[in-house]
Coordinates of C-alpha atoms in Angstrom, one line a residue:
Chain A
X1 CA 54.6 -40.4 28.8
X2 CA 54.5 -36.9 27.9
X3 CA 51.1 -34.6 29.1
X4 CA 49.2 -32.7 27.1
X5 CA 50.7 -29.7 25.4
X6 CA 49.0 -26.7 25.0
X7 CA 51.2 -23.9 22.9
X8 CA 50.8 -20.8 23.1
X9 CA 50.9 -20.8 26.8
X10 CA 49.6 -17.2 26.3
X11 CA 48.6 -15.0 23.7
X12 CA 46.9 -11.0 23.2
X13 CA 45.3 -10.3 20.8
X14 CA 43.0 -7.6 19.5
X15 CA 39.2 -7.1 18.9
X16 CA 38.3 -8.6 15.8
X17 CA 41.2 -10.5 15.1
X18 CA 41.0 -14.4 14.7
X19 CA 43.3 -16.6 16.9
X20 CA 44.4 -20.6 16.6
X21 CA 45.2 -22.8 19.7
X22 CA 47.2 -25.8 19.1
X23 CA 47.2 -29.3 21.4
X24 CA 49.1 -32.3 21.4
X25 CA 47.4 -35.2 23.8
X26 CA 49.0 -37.8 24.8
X27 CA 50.7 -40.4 22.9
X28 CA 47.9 -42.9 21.9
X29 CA 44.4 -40.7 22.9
X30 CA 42.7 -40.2 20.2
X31 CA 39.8 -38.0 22.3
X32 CA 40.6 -34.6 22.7
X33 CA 38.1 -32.4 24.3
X34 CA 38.1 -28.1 24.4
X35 CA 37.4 -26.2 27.6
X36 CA 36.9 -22.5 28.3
X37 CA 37.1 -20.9 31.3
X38 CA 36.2 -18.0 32.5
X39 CA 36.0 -16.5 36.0
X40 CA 32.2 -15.6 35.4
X41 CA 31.1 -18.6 33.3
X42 CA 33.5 -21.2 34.9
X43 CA 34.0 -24.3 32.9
X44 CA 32.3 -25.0 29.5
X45 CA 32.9 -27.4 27.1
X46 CA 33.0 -26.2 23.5
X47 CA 33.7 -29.3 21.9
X48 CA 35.3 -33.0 21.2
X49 CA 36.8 -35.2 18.6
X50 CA 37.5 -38.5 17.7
X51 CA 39.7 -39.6 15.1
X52 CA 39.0 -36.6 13.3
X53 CA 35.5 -36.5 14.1
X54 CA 33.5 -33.9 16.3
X55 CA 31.2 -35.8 18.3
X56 CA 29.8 -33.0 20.7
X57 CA 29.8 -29.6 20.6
X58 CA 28.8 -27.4 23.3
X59 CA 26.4 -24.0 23.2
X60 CA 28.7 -21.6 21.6
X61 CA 28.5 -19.9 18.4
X62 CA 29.9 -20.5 15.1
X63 CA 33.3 -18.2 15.2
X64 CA 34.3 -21.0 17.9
X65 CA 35.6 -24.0 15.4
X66 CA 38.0 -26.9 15.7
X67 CA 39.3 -29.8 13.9
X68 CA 41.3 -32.7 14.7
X69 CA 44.3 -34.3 12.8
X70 CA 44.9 -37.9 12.1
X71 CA 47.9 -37.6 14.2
X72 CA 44.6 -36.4 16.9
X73 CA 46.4 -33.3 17.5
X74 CA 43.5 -31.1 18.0
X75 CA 43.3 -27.0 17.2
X76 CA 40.5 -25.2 17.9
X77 CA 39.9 -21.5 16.2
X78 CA 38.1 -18.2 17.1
X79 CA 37.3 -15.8 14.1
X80 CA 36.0 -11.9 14.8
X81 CA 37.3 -11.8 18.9
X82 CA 35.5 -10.1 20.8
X83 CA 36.3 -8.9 24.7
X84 CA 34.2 -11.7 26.3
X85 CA 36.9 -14.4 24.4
X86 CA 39.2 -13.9 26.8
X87 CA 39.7 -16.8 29.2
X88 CA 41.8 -19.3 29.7
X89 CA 41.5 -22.4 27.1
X90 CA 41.9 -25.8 28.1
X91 CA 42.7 -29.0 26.1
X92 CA 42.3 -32.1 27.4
X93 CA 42.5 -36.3 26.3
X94 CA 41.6 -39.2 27.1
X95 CA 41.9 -42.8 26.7
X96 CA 38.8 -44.8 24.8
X97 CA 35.5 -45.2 26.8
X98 CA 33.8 -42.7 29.3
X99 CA 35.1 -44.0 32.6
X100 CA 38.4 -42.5 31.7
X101 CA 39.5 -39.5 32.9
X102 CA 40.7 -36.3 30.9
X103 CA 44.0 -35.3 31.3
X104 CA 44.3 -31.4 30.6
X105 CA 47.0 -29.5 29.3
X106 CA 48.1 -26.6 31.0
X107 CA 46.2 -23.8 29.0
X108 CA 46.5 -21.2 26.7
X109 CA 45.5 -18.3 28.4
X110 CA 43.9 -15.2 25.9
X111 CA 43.7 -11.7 26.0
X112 CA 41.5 -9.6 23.6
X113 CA 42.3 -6.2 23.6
Chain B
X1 CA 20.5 -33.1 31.9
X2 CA 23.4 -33.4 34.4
X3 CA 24.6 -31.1 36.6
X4 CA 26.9 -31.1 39.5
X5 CA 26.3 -28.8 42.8
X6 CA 29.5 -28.1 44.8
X7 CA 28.2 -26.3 47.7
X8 CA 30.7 -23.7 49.4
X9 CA 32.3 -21.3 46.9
X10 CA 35.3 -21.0 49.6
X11 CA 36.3 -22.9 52.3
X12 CA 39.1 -22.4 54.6
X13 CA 40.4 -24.8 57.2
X14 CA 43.6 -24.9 59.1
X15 CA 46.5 -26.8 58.8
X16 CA 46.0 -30.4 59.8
X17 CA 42.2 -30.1 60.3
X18 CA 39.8 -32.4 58.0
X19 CA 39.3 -31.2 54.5
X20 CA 35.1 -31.6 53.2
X21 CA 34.4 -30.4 49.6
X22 CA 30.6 -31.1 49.1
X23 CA 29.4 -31.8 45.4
X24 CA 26.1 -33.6 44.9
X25 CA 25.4 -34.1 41.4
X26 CA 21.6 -34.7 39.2
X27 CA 21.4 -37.4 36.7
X28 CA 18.9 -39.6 35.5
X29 CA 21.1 -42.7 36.0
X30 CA 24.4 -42.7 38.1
X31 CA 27.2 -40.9 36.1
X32 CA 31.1 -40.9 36.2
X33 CA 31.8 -38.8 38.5
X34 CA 35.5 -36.7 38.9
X35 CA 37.4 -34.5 40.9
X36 CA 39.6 -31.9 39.6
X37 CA 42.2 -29.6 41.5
X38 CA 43.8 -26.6 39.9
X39 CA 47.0 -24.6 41.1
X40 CA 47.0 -21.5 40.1
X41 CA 47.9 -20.8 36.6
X42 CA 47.7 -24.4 35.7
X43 CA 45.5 -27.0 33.9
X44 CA 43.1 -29.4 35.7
X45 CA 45.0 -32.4 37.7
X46 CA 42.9 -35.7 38.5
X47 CA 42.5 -36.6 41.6
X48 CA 40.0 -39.5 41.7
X49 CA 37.0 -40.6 39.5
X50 CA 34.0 -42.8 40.5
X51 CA 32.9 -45.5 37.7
X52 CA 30.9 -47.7 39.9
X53 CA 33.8 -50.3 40.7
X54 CA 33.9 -49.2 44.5
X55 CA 31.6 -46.7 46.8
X56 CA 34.7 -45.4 48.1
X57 CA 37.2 -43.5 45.9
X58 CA 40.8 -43.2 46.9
X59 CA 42.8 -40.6 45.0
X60 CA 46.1 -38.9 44.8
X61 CA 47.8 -36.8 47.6
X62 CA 46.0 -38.7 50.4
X63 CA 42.1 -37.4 49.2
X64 CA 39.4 -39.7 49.1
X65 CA 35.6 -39.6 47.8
X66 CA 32.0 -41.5 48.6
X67 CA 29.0 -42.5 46.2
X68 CA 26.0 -42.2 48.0
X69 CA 23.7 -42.8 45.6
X70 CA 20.7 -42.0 47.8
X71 CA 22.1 -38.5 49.0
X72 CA 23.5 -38.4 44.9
X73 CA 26.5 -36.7 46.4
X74 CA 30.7 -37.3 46.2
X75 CA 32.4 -35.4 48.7
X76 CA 35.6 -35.2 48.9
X77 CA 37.7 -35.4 51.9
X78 CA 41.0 -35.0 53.3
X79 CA 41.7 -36.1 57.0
X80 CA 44.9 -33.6 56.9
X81 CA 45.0 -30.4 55.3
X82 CA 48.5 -29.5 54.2
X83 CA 49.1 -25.8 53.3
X84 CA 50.2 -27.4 49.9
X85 CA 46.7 -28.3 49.5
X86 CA 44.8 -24.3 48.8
X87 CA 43.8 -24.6 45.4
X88 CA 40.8 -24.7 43.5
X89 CA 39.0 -27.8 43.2
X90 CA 36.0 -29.0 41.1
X91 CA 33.5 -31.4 41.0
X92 CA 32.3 -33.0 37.4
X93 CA 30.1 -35.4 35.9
X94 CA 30.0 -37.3 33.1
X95 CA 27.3 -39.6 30.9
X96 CA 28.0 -43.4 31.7
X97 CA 27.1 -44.1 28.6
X98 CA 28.4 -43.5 25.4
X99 CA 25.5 -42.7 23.0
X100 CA 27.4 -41.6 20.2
X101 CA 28.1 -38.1 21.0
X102 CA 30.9 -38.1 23.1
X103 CA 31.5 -38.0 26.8
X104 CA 31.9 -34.3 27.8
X105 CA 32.4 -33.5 31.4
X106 CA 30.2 -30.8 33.1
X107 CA 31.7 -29.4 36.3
X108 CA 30.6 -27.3 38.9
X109 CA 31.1 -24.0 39.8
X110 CA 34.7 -25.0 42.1
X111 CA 35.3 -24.8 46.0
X112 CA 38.8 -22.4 46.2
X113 CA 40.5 -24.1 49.8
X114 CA 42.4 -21.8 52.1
X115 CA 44.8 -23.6 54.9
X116 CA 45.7 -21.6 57.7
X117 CA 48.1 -22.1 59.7

């Protein structure tokens, strides 16, 4: 089975710009889940979906949006960067129910400039 | 709320000594619980998960966890550190059940391992 596949694997962009991550889980997960991290803040979740659904979001604001297709390729997108963005942005999936483990992609890792 | 508390920010050991990673977690009833090890430049790889089937977790490249539900903790450990093994590694929780608002995992803060020679 293929991973997860995270493209770009990196990406600069500039203050105030918007940017769109893209993320293809593996064949037949329909949960994908969106990580940043960030040497200072570590690990946070920012959200997950469901067969198209967003069932949890995590404490970001509003220029931080995703949505998931029915294929459940997942994108998640930042409007109005700003310097604190850049991190490194992780996608991950998983099979049905909670005692499954996420599988993460490799990461797209941004730069605002 | 969970939480997860991995205790050590770095830890360095030498080459064929035991490998402990400390992680104690806080949750009103006992969680999922996962470790995580990232090479650098890379995503998160799983390297064993804790769902209540057995105390004692055994996991990829030779690493193993225990439940101890009355010290809430899940080490990990390691009996031979390789040099292959210095990478970041991470602790994380997750609800047991699913309430209808999806299972997001909430890690800790990560243990970077050094092996010396």
């Amino acid at each position: 089975k293929a991973g997860v596949t995270q493209t770009p694997r990196y990406l600069i962009k500039t203050r105030g710009q918007q940017v769109t991550l893209s993320c293809s889980p593996i064949s037949g997960h329909r949960s994908v889940s969106w990580y940043q991290q960030t040497p200072g803040q570590g690990l946070q979740f920012l959200f997950e979906y469901f067969s198209e659904t967003q069932r949890n979001k995590g404490n970001f604001p509003g220029r931080f949006s995703g949505r998931q297709f029915s294929n459940s390729r997942s994108e998640m997108n930042v409007s109005t960067l700003e310097l604190g963005d850049s991190a490194l942005y992780l996608c991950a999936s998983k099979d049905q129910g909670p005692s499954y483990g996420y599988t993460f992609g490799s990461g797209t890792r941004l730069t605002v400039v | 709320a969970q939480s997860v508390t991995q205790l050590g920010s770095h830890v360095s050991v030498s080459e064929g000594a035991l490998v402990l990673l400390r992680c104690n977690y806080s949750s009103s009833v006992p969680p999922y619980l996962f470790w995580y090890v990232q090479y650098p430049n890379q995503g998160l790889q799983l390297l064993l998960k804790y769902t209540s089937a057995a105390t004692l977790v055994k996991g990829i490249n030779g690493f193993e966890a225990e439940f101890k539900k009355s010290e809430t903790s899940f080490h990990l450990t390691k009996p031979s550190a390789h040099m292959s093994d210095a990478a970041e590694y991470f602790c994380a929780v997750s609800d047991r059940v699913l309430t209808g608002g999806g299972n997001k995992l909430t890690f800790g803060t990560g243990t970077q391992l050094k092996v010396e020679l």
